[in-house]
Short mmCIF file of N, CA and C in Angstrom, two decimals:
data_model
loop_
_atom_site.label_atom_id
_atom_site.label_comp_id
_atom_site.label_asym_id
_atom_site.label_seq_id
_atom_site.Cartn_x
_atom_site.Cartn_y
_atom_site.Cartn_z
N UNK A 1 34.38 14.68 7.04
CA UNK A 1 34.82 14.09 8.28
C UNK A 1 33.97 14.58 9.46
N UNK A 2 33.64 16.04 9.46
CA UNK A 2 32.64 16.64 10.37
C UNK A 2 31.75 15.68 10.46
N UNK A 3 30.86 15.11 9.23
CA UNK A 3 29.75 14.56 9.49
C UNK A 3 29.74 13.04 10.13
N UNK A 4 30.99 12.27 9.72
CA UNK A 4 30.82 11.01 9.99
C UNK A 4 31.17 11.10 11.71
N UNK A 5 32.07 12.47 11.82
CA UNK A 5 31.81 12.16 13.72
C UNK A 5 30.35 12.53 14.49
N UNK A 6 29.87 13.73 13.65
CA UNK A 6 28.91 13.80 14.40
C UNK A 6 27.36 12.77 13.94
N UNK A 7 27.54 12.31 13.47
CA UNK A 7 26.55 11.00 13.15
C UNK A 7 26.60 9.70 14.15
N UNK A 8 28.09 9.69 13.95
CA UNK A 8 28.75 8.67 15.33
C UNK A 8 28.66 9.12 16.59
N UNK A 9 28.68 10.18 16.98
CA UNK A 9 28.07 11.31 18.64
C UNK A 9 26.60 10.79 18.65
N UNK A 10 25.89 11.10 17.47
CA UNK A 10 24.70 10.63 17.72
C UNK A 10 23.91 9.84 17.84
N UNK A 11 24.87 8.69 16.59
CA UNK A 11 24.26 7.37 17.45
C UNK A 11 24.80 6.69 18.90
N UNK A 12 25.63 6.98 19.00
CA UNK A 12 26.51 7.01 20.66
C UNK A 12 25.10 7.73 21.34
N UNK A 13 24.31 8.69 21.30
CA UNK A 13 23.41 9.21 22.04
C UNK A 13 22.22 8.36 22.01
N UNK A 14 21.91 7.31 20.96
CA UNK A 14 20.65 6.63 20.86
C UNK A 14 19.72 7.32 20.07
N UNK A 15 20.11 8.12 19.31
CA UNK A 15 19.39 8.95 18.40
C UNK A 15 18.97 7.78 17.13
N UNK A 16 18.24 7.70 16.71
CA UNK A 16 17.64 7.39 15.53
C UNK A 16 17.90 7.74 14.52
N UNK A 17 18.83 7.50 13.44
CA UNK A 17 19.43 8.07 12.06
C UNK A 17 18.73 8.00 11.07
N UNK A 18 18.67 8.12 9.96
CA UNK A 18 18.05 7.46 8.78
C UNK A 18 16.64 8.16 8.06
N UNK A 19 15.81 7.61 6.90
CA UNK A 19 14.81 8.19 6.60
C UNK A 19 13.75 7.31 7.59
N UNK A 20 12.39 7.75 8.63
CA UNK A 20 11.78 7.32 8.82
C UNK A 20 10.94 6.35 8.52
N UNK A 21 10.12 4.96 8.90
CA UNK A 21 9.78 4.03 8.13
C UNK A 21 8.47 5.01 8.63
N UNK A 22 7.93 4.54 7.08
CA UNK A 22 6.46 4.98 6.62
C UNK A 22 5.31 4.22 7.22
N UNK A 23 4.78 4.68 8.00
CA UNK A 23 2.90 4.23 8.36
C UNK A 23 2.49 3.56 7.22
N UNK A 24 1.52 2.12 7.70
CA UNK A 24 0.50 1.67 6.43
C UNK A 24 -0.56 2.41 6.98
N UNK A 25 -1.36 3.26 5.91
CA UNK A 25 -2.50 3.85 5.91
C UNK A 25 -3.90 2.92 6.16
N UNK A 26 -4.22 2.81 7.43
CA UNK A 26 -5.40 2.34 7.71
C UNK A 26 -6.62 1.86 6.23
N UNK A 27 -6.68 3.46 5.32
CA UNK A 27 -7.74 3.48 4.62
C UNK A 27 -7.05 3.76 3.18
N UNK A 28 -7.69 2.77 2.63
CA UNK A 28 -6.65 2.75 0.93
C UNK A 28 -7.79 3.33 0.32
N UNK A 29 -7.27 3.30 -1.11
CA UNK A 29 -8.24 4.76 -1.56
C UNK A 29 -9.51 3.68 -2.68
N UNK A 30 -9.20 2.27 -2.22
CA UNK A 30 -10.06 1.28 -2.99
C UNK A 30 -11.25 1.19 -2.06
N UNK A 31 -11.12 1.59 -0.72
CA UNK A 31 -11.84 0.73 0.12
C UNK A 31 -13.73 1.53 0.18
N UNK A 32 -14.08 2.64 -0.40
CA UNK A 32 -15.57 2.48 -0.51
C UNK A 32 -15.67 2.13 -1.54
N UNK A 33 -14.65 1.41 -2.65
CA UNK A 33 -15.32 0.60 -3.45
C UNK A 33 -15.12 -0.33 -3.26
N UNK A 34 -15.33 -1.34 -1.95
CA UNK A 34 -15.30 -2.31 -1.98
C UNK A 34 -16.33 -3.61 -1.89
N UNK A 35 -17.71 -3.10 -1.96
CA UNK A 35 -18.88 -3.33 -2.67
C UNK A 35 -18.79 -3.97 -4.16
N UNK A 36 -18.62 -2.72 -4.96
CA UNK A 36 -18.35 -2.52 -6.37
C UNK A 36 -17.76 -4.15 -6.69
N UNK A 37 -16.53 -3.71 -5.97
CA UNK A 37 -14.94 -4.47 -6.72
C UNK A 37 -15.43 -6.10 -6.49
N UNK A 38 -16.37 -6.49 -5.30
CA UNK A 38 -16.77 -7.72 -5.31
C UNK A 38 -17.71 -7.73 -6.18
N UNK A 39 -18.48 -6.98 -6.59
CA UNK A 39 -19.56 -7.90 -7.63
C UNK A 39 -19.11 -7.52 -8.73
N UNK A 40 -18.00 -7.06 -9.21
CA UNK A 40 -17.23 -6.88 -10.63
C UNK A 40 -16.40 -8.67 -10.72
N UNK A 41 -15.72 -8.93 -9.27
CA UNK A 41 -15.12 -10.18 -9.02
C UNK A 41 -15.84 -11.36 -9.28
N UNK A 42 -17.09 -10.96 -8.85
CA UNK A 42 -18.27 -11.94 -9.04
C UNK A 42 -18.84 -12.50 -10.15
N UNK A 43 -18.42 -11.45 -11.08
CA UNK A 43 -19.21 -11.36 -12.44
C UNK A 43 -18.06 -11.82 -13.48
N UNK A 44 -16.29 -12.07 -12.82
CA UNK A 44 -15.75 -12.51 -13.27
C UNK A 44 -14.54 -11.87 -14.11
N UNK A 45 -15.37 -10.44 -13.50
CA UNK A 45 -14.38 -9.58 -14.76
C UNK A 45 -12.83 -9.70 -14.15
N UNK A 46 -12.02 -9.35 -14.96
CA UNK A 46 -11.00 -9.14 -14.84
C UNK A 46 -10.29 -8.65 -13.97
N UNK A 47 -9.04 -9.08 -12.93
CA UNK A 47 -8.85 -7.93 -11.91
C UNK A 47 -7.73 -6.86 -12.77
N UNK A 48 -7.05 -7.10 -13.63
CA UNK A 48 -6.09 -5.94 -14.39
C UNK A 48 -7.26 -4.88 -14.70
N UNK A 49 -8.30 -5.71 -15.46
CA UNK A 49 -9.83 -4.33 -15.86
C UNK A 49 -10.53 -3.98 -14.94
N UNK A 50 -10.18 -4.51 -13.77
CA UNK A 50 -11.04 -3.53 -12.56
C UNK A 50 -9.86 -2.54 -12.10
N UNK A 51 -8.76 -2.67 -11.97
CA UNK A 51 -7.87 -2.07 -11.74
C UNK A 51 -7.90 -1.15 -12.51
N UNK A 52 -8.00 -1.06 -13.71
CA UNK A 52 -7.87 0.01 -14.45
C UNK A 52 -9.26 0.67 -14.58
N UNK A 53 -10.37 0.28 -14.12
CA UNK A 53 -11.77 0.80 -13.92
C UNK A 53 -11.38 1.94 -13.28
N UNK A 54 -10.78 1.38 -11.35
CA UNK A 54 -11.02 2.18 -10.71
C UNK A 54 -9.23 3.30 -10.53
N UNK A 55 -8.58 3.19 -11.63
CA UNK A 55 -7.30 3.93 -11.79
C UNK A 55 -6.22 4.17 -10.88
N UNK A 56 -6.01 2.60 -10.64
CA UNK A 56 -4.95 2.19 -9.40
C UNK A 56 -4.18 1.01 -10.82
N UNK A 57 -3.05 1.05 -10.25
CA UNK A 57 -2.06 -0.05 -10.58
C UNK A 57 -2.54 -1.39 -10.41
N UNK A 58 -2.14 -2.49 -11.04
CA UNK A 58 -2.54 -3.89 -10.55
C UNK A 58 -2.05 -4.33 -8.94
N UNK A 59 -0.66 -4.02 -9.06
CA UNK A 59 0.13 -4.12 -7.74
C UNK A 59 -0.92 -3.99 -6.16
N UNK A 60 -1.08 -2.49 -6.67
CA UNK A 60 -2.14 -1.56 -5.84
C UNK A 60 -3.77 -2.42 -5.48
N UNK A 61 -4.25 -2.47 -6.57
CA UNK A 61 -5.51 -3.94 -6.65
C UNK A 61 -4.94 -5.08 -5.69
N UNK A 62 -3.77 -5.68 -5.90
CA UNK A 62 -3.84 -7.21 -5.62
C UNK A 62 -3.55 -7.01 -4.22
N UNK A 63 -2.72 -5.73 -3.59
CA UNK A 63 -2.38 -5.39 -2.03
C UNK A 63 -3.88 -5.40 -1.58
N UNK A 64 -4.86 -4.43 -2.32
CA UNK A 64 -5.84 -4.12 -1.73
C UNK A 64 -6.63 -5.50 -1.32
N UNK A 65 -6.83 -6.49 -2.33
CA UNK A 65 -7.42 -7.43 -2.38
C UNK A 65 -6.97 -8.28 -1.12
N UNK A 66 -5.54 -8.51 -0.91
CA UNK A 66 -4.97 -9.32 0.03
C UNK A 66 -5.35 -9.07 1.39
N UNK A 67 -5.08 -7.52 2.16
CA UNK A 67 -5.38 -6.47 3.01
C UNK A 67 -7.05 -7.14 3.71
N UNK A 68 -7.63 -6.72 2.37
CA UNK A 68 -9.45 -6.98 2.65
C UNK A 68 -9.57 -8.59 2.72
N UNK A 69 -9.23 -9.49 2.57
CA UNK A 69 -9.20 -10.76 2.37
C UNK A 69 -10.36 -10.97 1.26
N UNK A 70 -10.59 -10.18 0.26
CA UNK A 70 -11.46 -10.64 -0.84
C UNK A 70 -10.96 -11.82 -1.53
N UNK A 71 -12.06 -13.02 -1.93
CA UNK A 71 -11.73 -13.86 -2.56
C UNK A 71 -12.27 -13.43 -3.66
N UNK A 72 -11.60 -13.85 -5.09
CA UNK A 72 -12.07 -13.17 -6.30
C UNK A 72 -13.10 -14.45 -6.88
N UNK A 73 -14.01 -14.52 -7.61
CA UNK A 73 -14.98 -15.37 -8.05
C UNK A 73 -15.90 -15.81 -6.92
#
């Protein structure tokens, strides 16, 4: 009960509750290979096998890809 009043004091104060929303990191950890990753794209290979080239998730690849506006082929 302590807590739910003083949570309610505090948002009554304009305090900010909760876990903080997370920063997008300017610099992903694909991006000096992003040379590479186009002429791997180029050449047709695979984006799951470039993904796993450079030891990121696909997920991780296809954000990166979107982010950079790479077109693949």
């Amino acid at each position: 009960e302590r807590t739910k009043e003083t949570m309610s004091r505090l948002k009554a104060e304009g305090k900010k509750l909760g876990r903080p929303i997370g920063a997008v990191s300017k610099e992903l950890k694909l991006s000096k290979n992003k040379k590479k990753i186009q002429e791997l794209l180029n050449k047709k290979t695979p984006k799951a096998h470039i993904a796993r080239i450079f030891g990121v998730n696909k997920t991780t690849f296809y954000r990166f890809l979107k982010r950079n506006n790479i077109i693949a082929g």
